[in-house]
Tab-separated table of C-alpha atoms in Angstrom:
chain	number	residue	atom	x	y	z
A	192	MET	CA	2.064	29.512	73.629
A	193	LEU	CA	3.223	28.996	77.128
A	194	ASP	CA	0.919	28.398	79.996
A	195	GLN	CA	1.147	31.121	82.451
A	196	LYS	CA	2.243	28.374	85.417
A	197	THR	CA	5.316	27.301	82.902
A	198	LEU	CA	6.361	30.918	83.513
A	199	ASP	CA	5.606	30.755	87.069
A	200	HIS	CA	7.510	27.734	87.682
A	201	LEU	CA	10.618	29.393	86.122
A	202	TRP	CA	10.446	32.714	88.447
A	203	ASN	CA	11.709	33.339	91.554
A	204	PHE	CA	10.858	37.100	92.150
A	205	ARG	CA	12.820	37.276	95.576
A	206	ASP	CA	15.924	36.211	93.439
A	207	PRO	CA	16.136	37.992	89.857
A	208	ALA	CA	19.217	36.557	89.270
A	209	ALA	CA	18.476	33.049	89.693
A	210	SER	CA	15.244	33.674	87.505
A	211	GLU	CA	17.620	34.988	84.750
A	212	ALA	CA	19.634	32.232	84.731
A	213	ALA	CA	16.505	29.973	84.563
A	214	PHE	CA	14.945	32.018	81.625
A	215	ARG	CA	18.528	31.390	79.942
A	216	ALA	CA	18.927	27.935	80.161
A	217	ALA	CA	15.361	27.435	79.412
A	218	MET	CA	15.877	29.587	75.978
A	219	THR	CA	18.413	26.936	74.725
A	220	GLU	CA	16.109	23.910	75.061
A	221	GLU	CA	14.912	22.145	72.333
A	222	GLU	CA	11.262	21.702	73.493
A	223	TYR	CA	10.143	25.525	72.710
A	224	ASP	CA	9.608	26.535	69.534
A	225	ALA	CA	10.259	30.209	68.342
A	226	ASP	CA	7.247	32.061	69.554
A	227	GLU	CA	8.042	30.286	72.758
A	228	ARG	CA	11.438	31.184	73.143
A	229	ALA	CA	10.342	34.650	72.201
A	230	GLU	CA	8.265	35.027	75.263
A	231	LEU	CA	10.817	33.404	77.478
A	232	ALA	CA	12.706	36.153	76.315
A	233	THR	CA	10.417	38.911	77.315
A	234	GLN	CA	10.620	37.516	81.092
A	235	LEU	CA	14.368	37.281	80.750
A	236	GLY	CA	14.046	40.966	80.300
A	237	ARG	CA	11.938	41.533	83.069
A	238	ALA	CA	14.276	39.296	85.134
A	239	ILE	CA	17.061	41.606	84.226
A	240	SER	CA	15.213	45.071	84.909
A	241	LEU	CA	14.293	43.594	88.243
A	242	GLN	CA	18.238	43.741	89.072
A	243	GLY	CA	18.552	47.458	87.910
A	244	ARG	CA	19.938	46.607	84.292
A	245	PHE	CA	17.052	48.863	82.548
A	246	GLU	CA	19.161	49.934	79.504
A	247	GLU	CA	20.225	46.202	79.205
A	248	ALA	CA	16.494	44.825	79.455
A	249	ASP	CA	15.459	47.574	76.905
A	250	ALA	CA	17.859	46.332	74.138
A	251	LEU	CA	17.088	42.867	74.804
A	252	LEU	CA	13.150	43.575	74.437
A	253	ASP	CA	13.975	45.624	71.151
A	254	GLU	CA	15.934	42.268	69.662
A	255	ILE	CA	12.579	40.411	70.033
A	256	ASP	CA	11.610	39.560	66.510
A	257	ASP	CA	8.221	37.857	66.674
A	258	ASP	CA	4.918	38.814	65.422
A	259	GLU	CA	2.614	36.674	67.368
A	260	PRO	CA	0.207	38.550	69.446
A	261	THR	CA	0.735	37.638	72.734
A	262	VAL	CA	4.476	38.127	72.748
A	263	GLY	CA	3.386	41.757	71.344
A	264	VAL	CA	1.552	41.853	74.464
A	265	ARG	CA	4.426	40.783	76.684
A	266	ILE	CA	6.873	42.947	75.215
A	267	LEU	CA	4.420	46.248	75.655
A	268	LEU	CA	3.911	45.080	79.384
A	269	GLU	CA	7.865	44.319	79.947
A	270	ARG	CA	8.890	47.489	78.354
A	271	GLY	CA	6.080	49.317	80.373
A	272	ARG	CA	7.475	47.626	83.457
A	273	VAL	CA	11.365	48.602	82.486
A	274	LEU	CA	10.009	52.178	81.950
A	275	ASN	CA	8.331	52.457	85.275
A	276	SER	CA	11.241	51.233	87.687
A	277	GLY	CA	13.728	53.591	85.403
A	278	GLY	CA	11.870	56.301	86.630
A	279	ARG	CA	9.937	56.949	83.772
A	280	ALA	CA	6.368	56.109	84.518
A	281	ALA	CA	4.648	58.891	82.579
A	282	MET	CA	6.259	57.176	79.169
A	283	ALA	CA	4.976	53.589	80.221
A	284	VAL	CA	1.576	54.386	80.942
A	285	PRO	CA	0.424	54.751	77.151
A	286	LEU	CA	2.685	51.240	76.420
A	287	LEU	CA	0.806	49.244	79.237
A	288	GLU	CA	-2.551	50.892	78.258
A	289	GLN	CA	-1.733	49.338	74.921
A	290	ALA	CA	-1.024	46.125	76.614
A	291	ALA	CA	-4.173	46.085	78.557
A	292	GLU	CA	-6.616	46.711	75.523
A	293	LEU	CA	-4.625	44.156	73.189
A	294	ALA	CA	-4.710	41.541	76.053
A	295	ASP	CA	-8.187	42.060	76.393
A	296	HIS	CA	-9.062	41.677	72.733
A	297	LEU	CA	-7.002	38.232	72.586
A	298	GLY	CA	-8.683	36.864	75.628
A	299	GLU	CA	-5.166	36.815	77.456
A	300	GLU	CA	-6.974	37.373	80.937
A	301	PHE	CA	-4.130	37.234	83.328
A	302	LEU	CA	-2.056	39.443	81.203
A	303	ALA	CA	-5.012	41.815	80.789
A	304	VAL	CA	-5.139	42.081	84.800
A	305	ASP	CA	-1.357	42.236	85.001
A	306	ALA	CA	-1.424	45.171	82.842
A	307	LEU	CA	-3.978	47.351	84.717
A	308	HIS	CA	-2.175	46.385	88.007
A	309	MET	CA	0.713	48.213	86.341
A	310	LEU	CA	-1.062	51.144	85.646
A	311	SER	CA	-2.227	51.393	89.205
A	312	ILE	CA	1.353	51.671	89.909
A	313	ALA	CA	2.587	53.640	86.845
A	314	ASP	CA	-0.696	56.256	86.751
A	315	ALA	CA	-0.473	57.535	90.183
A	316	ALA	CA	-2.922	59.558	89.804
A	317	ASN	CA	-5.720	57.276	88.837
A	318	ALA	CA	-4.248	54.171	91.068
A	319	GLU	CA	-7.448	53.862	92.530
A	320	VAL	CA	-9.424	54.052	89.302
A	321	TRP	CA	-7.000	51.284	87.633
A	322	MET	CA	-6.917	48.817	91.005
A	323	ARG	CA	-10.737	48.537	90.805
A	324	SER	CA	-10.554	48.258	87.044
A	325	ALA	CA	-8.264	45.217	87.341
A	326	LEU	CA	-10.136	43.702	90.468
A	327	GLU	CA	-13.764	43.999	88.189
A	328	TYR	CA	-11.832	42.433	85.323
A	329	ALA	CA	-10.160	39.188	87.610
A	330	SER	CA	-13.207	38.874	89.036
A	331	THR	CA	-14.890	37.506	85.840
A	332	ALA	CA	-11.806	35.597	84.686
A	333	HIS	CA	-12.241	32.206	83.855
A	334	ASP	CA	-9.007	30.406	85.123
A	335	GLU	CA	-7.917	30.230	88.534
A	336	ARG	CA	-4.020	31.265	87.717
A	337	THR	CA	-5.715	34.922	87.086
A	338	LYS	CA	-8.382	34.804	89.971
A	339	ARG	CA	-5.393	34.620	92.060
A	340	TRP	CA	-4.884	37.905	90.912
A	341	MET	CA	-7.829	38.802	93.778
A	342	ILE	CA	-5.351	38.588	96.440
A	343	ALA	CA	-2.890	40.894	95.680
A	344	LEU	CA	-5.522	43.237	94.133
A	345	HIS	CA	-7.791	43.572	97.169
A	346	ALA	CA	-4.270	44.238	99.345
A	347	GLY	CA	-2.935	46.548	97.445
A	348	LEU	CA	-5.986	48.458	97.263
A	349	GLY	CA	-6.489	47.942	101.488
A	350	SER	CA	-2.821	49.461	101.502
A	351	PHE	CA	-3.771	52.313	99.441
A	352	LEU	CA	-7.240	53.179	101.190
A	353	GLN	CA	-4.897	52.913	104.612
A	354	GLY	CA	-2.575	55.250	103.418
A	355	LYS	CA	-5.244	57.518	102.877
A	356	ASN	CA	-6.615	56.940	105.999
A	357	ARG	CA	-9.747	55.249	104.724
A	358	LEU	CA	-9.518	52.565	107.422
A	359	THR	CA	-13.102	51.097	107.466
A	360	GLU	CA	-12.867	50.684	103.577
A	361	ALA	CA	-9.197	49.202	103.760
A	362	LEU	CA	-10.243	46.682	106.350
A	363	VAL	CA	-12.931	45.201	103.829
A	364	GLU	CA	-10.210	45.004	101.135
A	365	PHE	CA	-7.833	43.380	103.406
A	366	GLN	CA	-10.779	40.831	104.487
A	367	LEU	CA	-11.740	40.253	101.003
A	368	ALA	CA	-7.844	39.661	100.115
A	369	GLU	CA	-7.893	36.882	103.064
A	370	GLN	CA	-11.123	35.276	101.634
A	371	TRP	CA	-9.470	34.878	98.444
A	372	ALA	CA	-6.115	33.943	99.794
A	373	GLU	CA	-7.735	31.120	101.678
A	374	ARG	CA	-9.492	29.894	98.854
A	375	LEU	CA	-6.590	30.137	96.457
A	376	GLY	CA	-3.232	31.196	97.870
A	377	THR	CA	-0.440	30.318	99.571
A	378	GLU	CA	0.432	30.302	103.642
A	379	ARG	CA	2.290	33.014	103.123
A	380	GLN	CA	-0.369	34.903	101.549
A	381	ARG	CA	-3.055	33.988	104.013
A	382	ALA	CA	-0.556	35.050	106.910
A	383	MET	CA	0.249	38.451	105.178
A	384	THR	CA	-3.627	39.067	104.784
A	385	ARG	CA	-3.774	38.095	108.459
A	386	GLN	CA	-1.499	40.554	109.430
A	387	ALA	CA	-3.073	43.082	107.594
A	388	ILE	CA	-6.546	43.093	109.044
A	389	THR	CA	-4.792	43.112	112.045
A	390	GLU	CA	-2.980	46.165	111.815
A	391	CYS	CA	-5.816	47.852	110.150
A	392	GLY	CA	-8.092	46.770	112.922
A	393	LYS	CA	-5.572	48.325	115.486
A	394	ALA	CA	-5.163	51.664	113.793
A	395	LEU	CA	-9.286	51.653	113.307
A	396	ALA	CA	-9.815	51.214	116.956
A	397	GLU	CA	-7.396	53.974	118.069
A	398	GLY	CA	-8.855	56.480	116.173
A	399	PRO	CA	-7.492	59.508	114.920
């Protein structure tokens, strides 16, 4: 199956239309086998969904005929994303739970964390539980690409806690996010975590 870094190279989350074009082009290349093209198709579906074309994305995911287990995880994950983005979060939750469970069974660490992170978004009532589960999972990951999730997860939990006015806890999470960003992140991630620390610290100093 494809390495996550290969997929990362094709993604531009700030420009899903460009990502769609990149995945369509990659699917025509002879270097990829049938399973890899199916995996690329799941990401094409995600790129289409990010442009708000939910029915088209869902239909594309339906058309993927591949029984490779990792492809199965990605189909569940992307279908869950489509449902959540399309306003059907409750329907997304069981699919994302299946994706997390199957990814864990397969040892697909990156996808397991991705699914747990998505559950924190789709299952808002249990968001903190899912975020902490994702953090625990990512902290034990073996590969660096999966460990990079620690940046977004700590930052996301920090934002959640700040929104609940749990500012001291939030500041700790932002500081942890910065530590991981310094270790594994981009300059943009480092700048964002520093800004979050500054803003949260200011809110804490000002008090209620």
